[in-house]
Amino acid sequence: MADIYSKLIRGTAVYAIGNFGSKILLFALVPIVSFFLTKEELGEYDLVQTAMNLLIPIFSAQIFNGTYRWLLEKKTKTPPQTVILNGLTICVVGLLLFSILYFITSEFIPLSISFVTGLLLLGSSMFFQYFQFVARGLGKSRLFSYSGILYSFILVISTFLLLKIFAVGVEGLYWSIIAANLVGSVFLFFTSKIYLYTKIASYDLTTLKEMLHFSLPLIPNQISWWLITASDKFLILKILSADMNGIYAISSRFPAIMTIINSIFLLAWQDFTIKDDGQDVRVNTRLFNTYMRVQFGMVLLLAPLSELTVKFLVDAKFYEAYKYMPILYLGVAYSAMAGYFGAIYLKSRNTIGVFTTSIVGGIVNILITFLLMKNVGLYASAIGTFVSFFLIVLIRILQTKKVMPIKVPFPEMLFFTILSLSLSFFVVHFDVRVNLLIFLFTSILVFYFNKNIFIKIKNRIVK
């Protein structure tokens, strides 16, 4: 048990080096863009980013995951140069297809960004993400982390320069992302020595087919995930307005605090599950229960501070954003738990299972958002996100029992869920002073339920 915890702690620590620093830098973008862009401009930028998040998995054929899986798995006898070149080939072909389709589409439909900007935005994002997965697959997690810091640093600095100094508007955000992607890609290409694995002779069609067989089912899964986390923004634009889209964009940025911590652990957890046999029920249960309590703990600590956070960090025109944050925090918690069980699907190569659960969540999210938005406004998106992830977690718990058995404490999960939803009501209907008292209460509660974690941290510090 101690050895398992040590492996996860070491893996988490490596990813924390880069991810925490990079995500904190990205979080600094929230006040920058809120002060220099209008609600409509921020809404437009968010829609473009949302579209890119859908297009990248489609045109990359999700080969990132296939490459990572083949490189990391010890049982495979495929040379790494074959795996990497196969993946790179798919990325190049995908970018060419995107170029053709984008050019044709732009001739008939007016798009908000130019052909060159769109091509560079998708292409640079695709290759940077691919090189990051390659670095992880080659066991160079530190370089993966450093690339994240470098990317974020370039993005924040270039965004500030283009928005504040040169005042180029929303276009500056797109070029900041392109610059950050290119710098990050070049860094990984040379430091990870990816150039050594790109010999044409290494190409193997049989291996490529196997990789695609693993990766292709993840495309509809990503589309389903996109339906849960991003499709709301198009419904907001259609039913409400671009201004409201800007407000929701700010509101959804703050749960990134939780995503920072979750993404660090989930990367290490994904590495661990693929390598480990994972049949110890006691160990699996303790790991998940600890992870679940940490998730709810973050919700209980962050939700009461929503109004205070927006008041001091964001321009006044986005003040309304705080109202939707508590429910979104809860949605992120369940998203993290869904990701926890998602890694188990990857372990068993059951990518179909990942897809089916995600498609259920995606459909539920769209239905709830569409049916409720005219009556409750942006709350519909937040509620839809939470409910869809909640359902995904329940289904995945049942489906992954045979691969990695876990005894989930459902009464405790239900208690924290109801308490978190109650906080959503209090945050909106009471002022900052009352919410600070609530924060004090939830802090005591979080410490009580996570006291073993705090004791272990204290003992490590003392040692």
PDB file of N, CA and C in Angstrom, residues 74-159:
ATOM      1  N   LYS A  74       4.506  -1.653 -21.511  1.00  0.00           N
ATOM      2  CA  LYS A  74       5.736  -2.445 -21.546  1.00  0.00           C
ATOM      3  C   LYS A  74       5.604  -3.696 -22.417  1.00  0.00           C
ATOM      4  N   LYS A  75       4.368  -4.209 -22.553  1.00  0.00           N
ATOM      5  CA  LYS A  75       4.162  -5.477 -23.265  1.00  0.00           C
ATOM      6  C   LYS A  75       4.379  -5.352 -24.773  1.00  0.00           C
ATOM      7  N   THR A  76       4.149  -4.166 -25.324  1.00  0.00           N
ATOM      8  CA  THR A  76       4.260  -4.004 -26.769  1.00  0.00           C
ATOM      9  C   THR A  76       5.715  -4.073 -27.227  1.00  0.00           C
ATOM     10  N   LYS A  77       5.935  -4.681 -28.378  1.00  0.00           N
ATOM     11  CA  LYS A  77       7.286  -4.806 -28.925  1.00  0.00           C
ATOM     12  C   LYS A  77       7.528  -3.820 -30.061  1.00  0.00           C
ATOM     13  N   THR A  78       6.570  -2.943 -30.287  1.00  0.00           N
ATOM     14  CA  THR A  78       6.698  -1.968 -31.368  1.00  0.00           C
ATOM     15  C   THR A  78       7.754  -0.925 -31.016  1.00  0.00           C
ATOM     16  N   PRO A  79       8.739  -0.678 -31.898  1.00  0.00           N
ATOM     17  CA  PRO A  79       9.762   0.338 -31.626  1.00  0.00           C
ATOM     18  C   PRO A  79       9.132   1.718 -31.460  1.00  0.00           C
ATOM     19  N   PRO A  80       9.639   2.537 -30.549  1.00  0.00           N
ATOM     20  CA  PRO A  80       9.050   3.864 -30.313  1.00  0.00           C
ATOM     21  C   PRO A  80       9.053   4.752 -31.553  1.00  0.00           C
ATOM     22  N   GLN A  81      10.091   4.604 -32.407  1.00  0.00           N
ATOM     23  CA  GLN A  81      10.142   5.443 -33.606  1.00  0.00           C
ATOM     24  C   GLN A  81       8.974   5.147 -34.553  1.00  0.00           C
ATOM     25  N   THR A  82       8.543   3.879 -34.586  1.00  0.00           N
ATOM     26  CA  THR A  82       7.389   3.507 -35.414  1.00  0.00           C
ATOM     27  C   THR A  82       6.111   4.131 -34.868  1.00  0.00           C
ATOM     28  N   VAL A  83       5.936   4.048 -33.570  1.00  0.00           N
ATOM     29  CA  VAL A  83       4.742   4.601 -32.919  1.00  0.00           C
ATOM     30  C   VAL A  83       4.664   6.110 -33.127  1.00  0.00           C
ATOM     31  N   ILE A  84       5.779   6.795 -32.903  1.00  0.00           N
ATOM     32  CA  ILE A  84       5.807   8.263 -32.995  1.00  0.00           C
ATOM     33  C   ILE A  84       5.581   8.734 -34.425  1.00  0.00           C
ATOM     34  N   LEU A  85       6.232   8.076 -35.383  1.00  0.00           N
ATOM     35  CA  LEU A  85       6.070   8.483 -36.782  1.00  0.00           C
ATOM     36  C   LEU A  85       4.651   8.208 -37.277  1.00  0.00           C
ATOM     37  N   ASN A  86       4.074   7.095 -36.854  1.00  0.00           N
ATOM     38  CA  ASN A  86       2.681   6.801 -37.222  1.00  0.00           C
ATOM     39  C   ASN A  86       1.749   7.906 -36.738  1.00  0.00           C
ATOM     40  N   GLY A  87       1.924   8.306 -35.492  1.00  0.00           N
ATOM     41  CA  GLY A  87       1.093   9.367 -34.930  1.00  0.00           C
ATOM     42  C   GLY A  87       1.297  10.689 -35.630  1.00  0.00           C
ATOM     43  N   LEU A  88       2.539  10.986 -35.949  1.00  0.00           N
ATOM     44  CA  LEU A  88       2.865  12.238 -36.630  1.00  0.00           C
ATOM     45  C   LEU A  88       2.239  12.272 -38.021  1.00  0.00           C
ATOM     46  N   THR A  89       2.217  11.130 -38.680  1.00  0.00           N
ATOM     47  CA  THR A  89       1.602  11.026 -40.010  1.00  0.00           C
ATOM     48  C   THR A  89       0.119  11.375 -39.954  1.00  0.00           C
ATOM     49  N   ILE A  90      -0.568  10.856 -38.950  1.00  0.00           N
ATOM     50  CA  ILE A  90      -1.999  11.145 -38.788  1.00  0.00           C
ATOM     51  C   ILE A  90      -2.227  12.633 -38.554  1.00  0.00           C
ATOM     52  N   CYS A  91      -1.378  13.255 -37.760  1.00  0.00           N
ATOM     53  CA  CYS A  91      -1.513  14.694 -37.480  1.00  0.00           C
ATOM     54  C   CYS A  91      -1.358  15.523 -38.753  1.00  0.00           C
ATOM     55  N   VAL A  92      -0.377  15.173 -39.573  1.00  0.00           N
ATOM     56  CA  VAL A  92      -0.134  15.908 -40.821  1.00  0.00           C
ATOM     57  C   VAL A  92      -1.310  15.739 -41.778  1.00  0.00           C
ATOM     58  N   VAL A  93      -1.777  14.502 -41.938  1.00  0.00           N
ATOM     59  CA  VAL A  93      -2.922  14.240 -42.822  1.00  0.00           C
ATOM     60  C   VAL A  93      -4.159  14.979 -42.318  1.00  0.00           C
ATOM     61  N   GLY A  94      -4.377  14.960 -41.020  1.00  0.00           N
ATOM     62  CA  GLY A  94      -5.520  15.655 -40.428  1.00  0.00           C
ATOM     63  C   GLY A  94      -5.479  17.148 -40.669  1.00  0.00           C
ATOM     64  N   LEU A  95      -4.292  17.730 -40.576  1.00  0.00           N
ATOM     65  CA  LEU A  95      -4.146  19.172 -40.800  1.00  0.00           C
ATOM     66  C   LEU A  95      -4.418  19.529 -42.260  1.00  0.00           C
ATOM     67  N   LEU A  96      -3.992  18.665 -43.176  1.00  0.00           N
ATOM     68  CA  LEU A  96      -4.262  18.894 -44.600  1.00  0.00           C
ATOM     69  C   LEU A  96      -5.770  18.834 -44.882  1.00  0.00           C
ATOM     70  N   LEU A  97      -6.446  17.870 -44.293  1.00  0.00           N
ATOM     71  CA  LEU A  97      -7.903  17.758 -44.462  1.00  0.00           C
ATOM     72  C   LEU A  97      -8.620  18.983 -43.900  1.00  0.00           C
ATOM     73  N   PHE A  98      -8.162  19.444 -42.741  1.00  0.00           N
ATOM     74  CA  PHE A  98      -8.752  20.636 -42.136  1.00  0.00           C
ATOM     75  C   PHE A  98      -8.569  21.849 -43.041  1.00  0.00           C
ATOM     76  N   SER A  99      -7.377  21.981 -43.632  1.00  0.00           N
ATOM     77  CA  SER A  99      -7.085  23.113 -44.519  1.00  0.00           C
ATOM     78  C   SER A  99      -8.050  23.152 -45.696  1.00  0.00           C
ATOM     79  N   ILE A 100      -8.267  21.989 -46.295  1.00  0.00           N
ATOM     80  CA  ILE A 100      -9.168  21.909 -47.454  1.00  0.00           C
ATOM     81  C   ILE A 100     -10.598  22.261 -47.058  1.00  0.00           C
ATOM     82  N   LEU A 101     -11.073  21.653 -45.978  1.00  0.00           N
ATOM     83  CA  LEU A 101     -12.455  21.887 -45.535  1.00  0.00           C
ATOM     84  C   LEU A 101     -12.668  23.322 -45.062  1.00  0.00           C
ATOM     85  N   TYR A 102     -11.677  23.883 -44.391  1.00  0.00           N
ATOM     86  CA  TYR A 102     -11.803  25.258 -43.888  1.00  0.00           C
ATOM     87  C   TYR A 102     -11.850  26.249 -45.046  1.00  0.00           C
ATOM     88  N   PHE A 103     -10.998  26.008 -46.039  1.00  0.00           N
ATOM     89  CA  PHE A 103     -10.949  26.899 -47.204  1.00  0.00           C
ATOM     90  C   PHE A 103     -12.275  26.865 -47.961  1.00  0.00           C
ATOM     91  N   ILE A 104     -12.810  25.655 -48.160  1.00  0.00           N
ATOM     92  CA  ILE A 104     -14.088  25.509 -48.876  1.00  0.00           C
ATOM     93  C   ILE A 104     -15.227  26.158 -48.082  1.00  0.00           C
ATOM     94  N   THR A 105     -15.263  25.893 -46.782  1.00  0.00           N
ATOM     95  CA  THR A 105     -16.327  26.435 -45.922  1.00  0.00           C
ATOM     96  C   THR A 105     -16.314  27.954 -45.906  1.00  0.00           C
ATOM     97  N   SER A 106     -15.109  28.536 -45.828  1.00  0.00           N
ATOM     98  CA  SER A 106     -14.989  30.001 -45.748  1.00  0.00           C
ATOM     99  C   SER A 106     -15.464  30.697 -47.019  1.00  0.00           C
ATOM    100  N   GLU A 107     -15.537  29.957 -48.125  1.00  0.00           N
ATOM    101  CA  GLU A 107     -16.020  30.535 -49.373  1.00  0.00           C
ATOM    102  C   GLU A 107     -17.537  30.738 -49.360  1.00  0.00           C
ATOM    103  N   PHE A 108     -18.218  29.959 -48.531  1.00  0.00           N
ATOM    104  CA  PHE A 108     -19.685  30.013 -48.506  1.00  0.00           C
ATOM    105  C   PHE A 108     -20.249  30.593 -47.204  1.00  0.00           C
ATOM    106  N   ILE A 109     -19.507  30.394 -46.104  1.00  0.00           N
ATOM    107  CA  ILE A 109     -19.987  30.862 -44.794  1.00  0.00           C
ATOM    108  C   ILE A 109     -18.973  31.834 -44.208  1.00  0.00           C
ATOM    109  N   PRO A 110     -19.385  33.045 -43.831  1.00  0.00           N
ATOM    110  CA  PRO A 110     -18.455  33.997 -43.214  1.00  0.00           C
ATOM    111  C   PRO A 110     -18.026  33.521 -41.824  1.00  0.00           C
ATOM    112  N   LEU A 111     -16.718  33.330 -41.634  1.00  0.00           N
ATOM    113  CA  LEU A 111     -16.193  32.859 -40.353  1.00  0.00           C
ATOM    114  C   LEU A 111     -15.548  34.016 -39.595  1.00  0.00           C
ATOM    115  N   SER A 112     -15.521  33.915 -38.272  1.00  0.00           N
ATOM    116  CA  SER A 112     -15.044  35.032 -37.449  1.00  0.00           C
ATOM    117  C   SER A 112     -13.534  35.204 -37.499  1.00  0.00           C
ATOM    118  N   ILE A 113     -12.795  34.165 -37.891  1.00  0.00           N
ATOM    119  CA  ILE A 113     -11.337  34.291 -38.004  1.00  0.00           C
ATOM    120  C   ILE A 113     -10.899  33.903 -39.413  1.00  0.00           C
ATOM    121  N   SER A 114      -9.762  34.432 -39.838  1.00  0.00           N
ATOM    122  CA  SER A 114      -9.274  34.203 -41.198  1.00  0.00           C
ATOM    123  C   SER A 114      -8.787  32.767 -41.375  1.00  0.00           C
ATOM    124  N   PHE A 115      -8.594  32.380 -42.643  1.00  0.00           N
ATOM    125  CA  PHE A 115      -8.111  31.035 -42.972  1.00  0.00           C
ATOM    126  C   PHE A 115      -6.742  30.781 -42.343  1.00  0.00           C
ATOM    127  N   VAL A 116      -5.837  31.746 -42.468  1.00  0.00           N
ATOM    128  CA  VAL A 116      -4.474  31.591 -41.940  1.00  0.00           C
ATOM    129  C   VAL A 116      -4.498  31.453 -40.419  1.00  0.00           C
ATOM    130  N   THR A 117      -5.261  32.315 -39.756  1.00  0.00           N
ATOM    131  CA  THR A 117      -5.346  32.262 -38.291  1.00  0.00           C
ATOM    132  C   THR A 117      -5.938  30.935 -37.826  1.00  0.00           C
ATOM    133  N   GLY A 118      -7.010  30.498 -38.478  1.00  0.00           N
ATOM    134  CA  GLY A 118      -7.647  29.237 -38.111  1.00  0.00           C
ATOM    135  C   GLY A 118      -6.724  28.050 -38.309  1.00  0.00           C
ATOM    136  N   LEU A 119      -6.000  28.047 -39.443  1.00  0.00           N
ATOM    137  CA  LEU A 119      -5.081  26.954 -39.756  1.00  0.00           C
ATOM    138  C   LEU A 119      -3.945  26.878 -38.738  1.00  0.00           C
ATOM    139  N   LEU A 120      -3.345  28.038 -38.443  1.00  0.00           N
ATOM    140  CA  LEU A 120      -2.237  28.075 -37.487  1.00  0.00           C
ATOM    141  C   LEU A 120      -2.703  27.748 -36.072  1.00  0.00           C
ATOM    142  N   LEU A 121      -3.898  28.187 -35.743  1.00  0.00           N
ATOM    143  CA  LEU A 121      -4.426  27.938 -34.401  1.00  0.00           C
ATOM    144  C   LEU A 121      -4.621  26.442 -34.169  1.00  0.00           C
ATOM    145  N   LEU A 122      -5.262  25.779 -35.124  1.00  0.00           N
ATOM    146  CA  LEU A 122      -5.491  24.344 -34.971  1.00  0.00           C
ATOM    147  C   LEU A 122      -4.194  23.547 -35.123  1.00  0.00           C
ATOM    148  N   GLY A 123      -3.389  23.897 -36.135  1.00  0.00           N
ATOM    149  CA  GLY A 123      -2.157  23.157 -36.390  1.00  0.00           C
ATOM    150  C   GLY A 123      -1.172  23.237 -35.240  1.00  0.00           C
ATOM    151  N   SER A 124      -0.949  24.444 -34.729  1.00  0.00           N
ATOM    152  CA  SER A 124       0.011  24.608 -33.628  1.00  0.00           C
ATOM    153  C   SER A 124      -0.483  23.910 -32.365  1.00  0.00           C
ATOM    154  N   SER A 125      -1.787  23.976 -32.107  1.00  0.00           N
ATOM    155  CA  SER A 125      -2.359  23.310 -30.928  1.00  0.00           C
ATOM    156  C   SER A 125      -2.233  21.796 -31.050  1.00  0.00           C
ATOM    157  N   MET A 126      -2.495  21.286 -32.252  1.00  0.00           N
ATOM    158  CA  MET A 126      -2.446  19.849 -32.481  1.00  0.00           C
ATOM    159  C   MET A 126      -1.038  19.290 -32.253  1.00  0.00           C
ATOM    160  N   PHE A 127      -0.031  19.946 -32.833  1.00  0.00           N
ATOM    161  CA  PHE A 127       1.332  19.432 -32.718  1.00  0.00           C
ATOM    162  C   PHE A 127       1.891  19.597 -31.310  1.00  0.00           C
ATOM    163  N   PHE A 128       1.542  20.681 -30.633  1.00  0.00           N
ATOM    164  CA  PHE A 128       2.017  20.854 -29.261  1.00  0.00           C
ATOM    165  C   PHE A 128       1.448  19.765 -28.356  1.00  0.00           C
ATOM    166  N   GLN A 129       0.157  19.496 -28.497  1.00  0.00           N
ATOM    167  CA  GLN A 129      -0.462  18.447 -27.682  1.00  0.00           C
ATOM    168  C   GLN A 129       0.127  17.075 -28.011  1.00  0.00           C
ATOM    169  N   TYR A 130       0.384  16.838 -29.300  1.00  0.00           N
ATOM    170  CA  TYR A 130       0.952  15.545 -29.694  1.00  0.00           C
ATOM    171  C   TYR A 130       2.342  15.356 -29.089  1.00  0.00           C
ATOM    172  N   PHE A 131       3.179  16.373 -29.176  1.00  0.00           N
ATOM    173  CA  PHE A 131       4.530  16.283 -28.616  1.00  0.00           C
ATOM    174  C   PHE A 131       4.494  16.113 -27.095  1.00  0.00           C
ATOM    175  N   GLN A 132       3.493  16.694 -26.447  1.00  0.00           N
ATOM    176  CA  GLN A 132       3.358  16.508 -25.000  1.00  0.00           C
ATOM    177  C   GLN A 132       3.043  15.052 -24.663  1.00  0.00           C
ATOM    178  N   PHE A 133       2.158  14.433 -25.425  1.00  0.00           N
ATOM    179  CA  PHE A 133       1.825  13.026 -25.194  1.00  0.00           C
ATOM    180  C   PHE A 133       3.028  12.129 -25.488  1.00  0.00           C
ATOM    181  N   VAL A 134       3.795  12.473 -26.508  1.00  0.00           N
ATOM    182  CA  VAL A 134       5.000  11.707 -26.837  1.00  0.00           C
ATOM    183  C   VAL A 134       6.000  11.782 -25.687  1.00  0.00           C
ATOM    184  N   ALA A 135       6.202  12.979 -25.154  1.00  0.00           N
ATOM    185  CA  ALA A 135       7.132  13.158 -24.037  1.00  0.00           C
ATOM    186  C   ALA A 135       6.711  12.302 -22.840  1.00  0.00           C
ATOM    187  N   ARG A 136       5.424  12.290 -22.553  1.00  0.00           N
ATOM    188  CA  ARG A 136       4.924  11.459 -21.449  1.00  0.00           C
ATOM    189  C   ARG A 136       5.148   9.978 -21.747  1.00  0.00           C
ATOM    190  N   GLY A 137       4.852   9.575 -22.980  1.00  0.00           N
ATOM    191  CA  GLY A 137       5.012   8.175 -23.354  1.00  0.00           C
ATOM    192  C   GLY A 137       6.449   7.702 -23.294  1.00  0.00           C
ATOM    193  N   LEU A 138       7.387   8.606 -23.560  1.00  0.00           N
ATOM    194  CA  LEU A 138       8.815   8.278 -23.500  1.00  0.00           C
ATOM    195  C   LEU A 138       9.353   8.333 -22.073  1.00  0.00           C
ATOM    196  N   GLY A 139       8.476   8.648 -21.128  1.00  0.00           N
ATOM    197  CA  GLY A 139       8.897   8.717 -19.728  1.00  0.00           C
ATOM    198  C   GLY A 139       9.562  10.021 -19.344  1.00  0.00           C
ATOM    199  N   LYS A 140       9.407  11.036 -20.186  1.00  0.00           N
ATOM    200  CA  LYS A 140      10.038  12.337 -19.918  1.00  0.00           C
ATOM    201  C   LYS A 140       8.996  13.316 -19.362  1.00  0.00           C
ATOM    202  N   SER A 141       8.464  12.934 -18.214  1.00  0.00           N
ATOM    203  CA  SER A 141       7.383  13.712 -17.610  1.00  0.00           C
ATOM    204  C   SER A 141       7.835  15.105 -17.193  1.00  0.00           C
ATOM    205  N   ARG A 142       9.091  15.228 -16.811  1.00  0.00           N
ATOM    206  CA  ARG A 142       9.593  16.549 -16.402  1.00  0.00           C
ATOM    207  C   ARG A 142       9.583  17.522 -17.580  1.00  0.00           C
ATOM    208  N   LEU A 143       9.983  17.033 -18.750  1.00  0.00           N
ATOM    209  CA  LEU A 143       9.974  17.897 -19.932  1.00  0.00           C
ATOM    210  C   LEU A 143       8.543  18.270 -20.303  1.00  0.00           C
ATOM    211  N   PHE A 144       7.628  17.318 -20.135  1.00  0.00           N
ATOM    212  CA  PHE A 144       6.208  17.613 -20.337  1.00  0.00           C
ATOM    213  C   PHE A 144       5.779  18.764 -19.430  1.00  0.00           C
ATOM    214  N   SER A 145       6.184  18.697 -18.175  1.00  0.00           N
ATOM    215  CA  SER A 145       5.818  19.731 -17.209  1.00  0.00           C
ATOM    216  C   SER A 145       6.450  21.071 -17.551  1.00  0.00           C
ATOM    217  N   TYR A 146       7.734  21.040 -17.906  1.00  0.00           N
ATOM    218  CA  TYR A 146       8.424  22.288 -18.245  1.00  0.00           C
ATOM    219  C   TYR A 146       7.806  22.953 -19.474  1.00  0.00           C
ATOM    220  N   SER A 147       7.368  22.123 -20.421  1.00  0.00           N
ATOM    221  CA  SER A 147       6.748  22.689 -21.629  1.00  0.00           C
ATOM    222  C   SER A 147       5.455  23.416 -21.280  1.00  0.00           C
ATOM    223  N   GLY A 148       4.747  22.914 -20.268  1.00  0.00           N
ATOM    224  CA  GLY A 148       3.525  23.577 -19.819  1.00  0.00           C
ATOM    225  C   GLY A 148       3.802  24.944 -19.225  1.00  0.00           C
ATOM    226  N   ILE A 149       4.873  25.036 -18.443  1.00  0.00           N
ATOM    227  CA  ILE A 149       5.260  26.329 -17.861  1.00  0.00           C
ATOM    228  C   ILE A 149       5.655  27.301 -18.961  1.00  0.00           C
ATOM    229  N   LEU A 150       6.470  26.817 -19.903  1.00  0.00           N
ATOM    230  CA  LEU A 150       6.931  27.671 -21.001  1.00  0.00           C
ATOM    231  C   LEU A 150       5.753  28.165 -21.833  1.00  0.00           C
ATOM    232  N   TYR A 151       4.846  27.258 -22.162  1.00  0.00           N
ATOM    233  CA  TYR A 151       3.648  27.618 -22.929  1.00  0.00           C
ATOM    234  C   TYR A 151       2.864  28.722 -22.225  1.00  0.00           C
ATOM    235  N   SER A 152       2.611  28.529 -20.947  1.00  0.00           N
ATOM    236  CA  SER A 152       1.799  29.484 -20.189  1.00  0.00           C
ATOM    237  C   SER A 152       2.485  30.839 -20.068  1.00  0.00           C
ATOM    238  N   PHE A 153       3.794  30.812 -19.863  1.00  0.00           N
ATOM    239  CA  PHE A 153       4.548  32.066 -19.733  1.00  0.00           C
ATOM    240  C   PHE A 153       4.473  32.877 -21.025  1.00  0.00           C
ATOM    241  N   ILE A 154       4.706  32.207 -22.148  1.00  0.00           N
ATOM    242  CA  ILE A 154       4.635  32.888 -23.449  1.00  0.00           C
ATOM    243  C   ILE A 154       3.228  33.406 -23.706  1.00  0.00           C
ATOM    244  N   LEU A 155       2.222  32.602 -23.363  1.00  0.00           N
ATOM    245  CA  LEU A 155       0.829  32.993 -23.594  1.00  0.00           C
ATOM    246  C   LEU A 155       0.451  34.236 -22.794  1.00  0.00           C
ATOM    247  N   VAL A 156       0.793  34.255 -21.519  1.00  0.00           N
ATOM    248  CA  VAL A 156       0.429  35.390 -20.661  1.00  0.00           C
ATOM    249  C   VAL A 156       1.150  36.663 -21.092  1.00  0.00           C
ATOM    250  N   ILE A 157       2.451  36.551 -21.349  1.00  0.00           N
ATOM    251  CA  ILE A 157       3.235  37.732 -21.740  1.00  0.00           C
ATOM    252  C   ILE A 157       2.761  38.288 -23.081  1.00  0.00           C
ATOM    253  N   SER A 158       2.592  37.411 -24.069  1.00  0.00           N
ATOM    254  CA  SER A 158       2.175  37.876 -25.399  1.00  0.00           C
ATOM    255  C   SER A 158       0.750  38.424 -25.374  1.00  0.00           C
ATOM    256  N   THR A 159      -0.115  37.826 -24.556  1.00  0.00           N
ATOM    257  CA  THR A 159      -1.485  38.343 -24.429  1.00  0.00           C
ATOM    258  C   THR A 159      -1.480  39.747 -23.847  1.00  0.00           C
TER     259      THR A 159
END
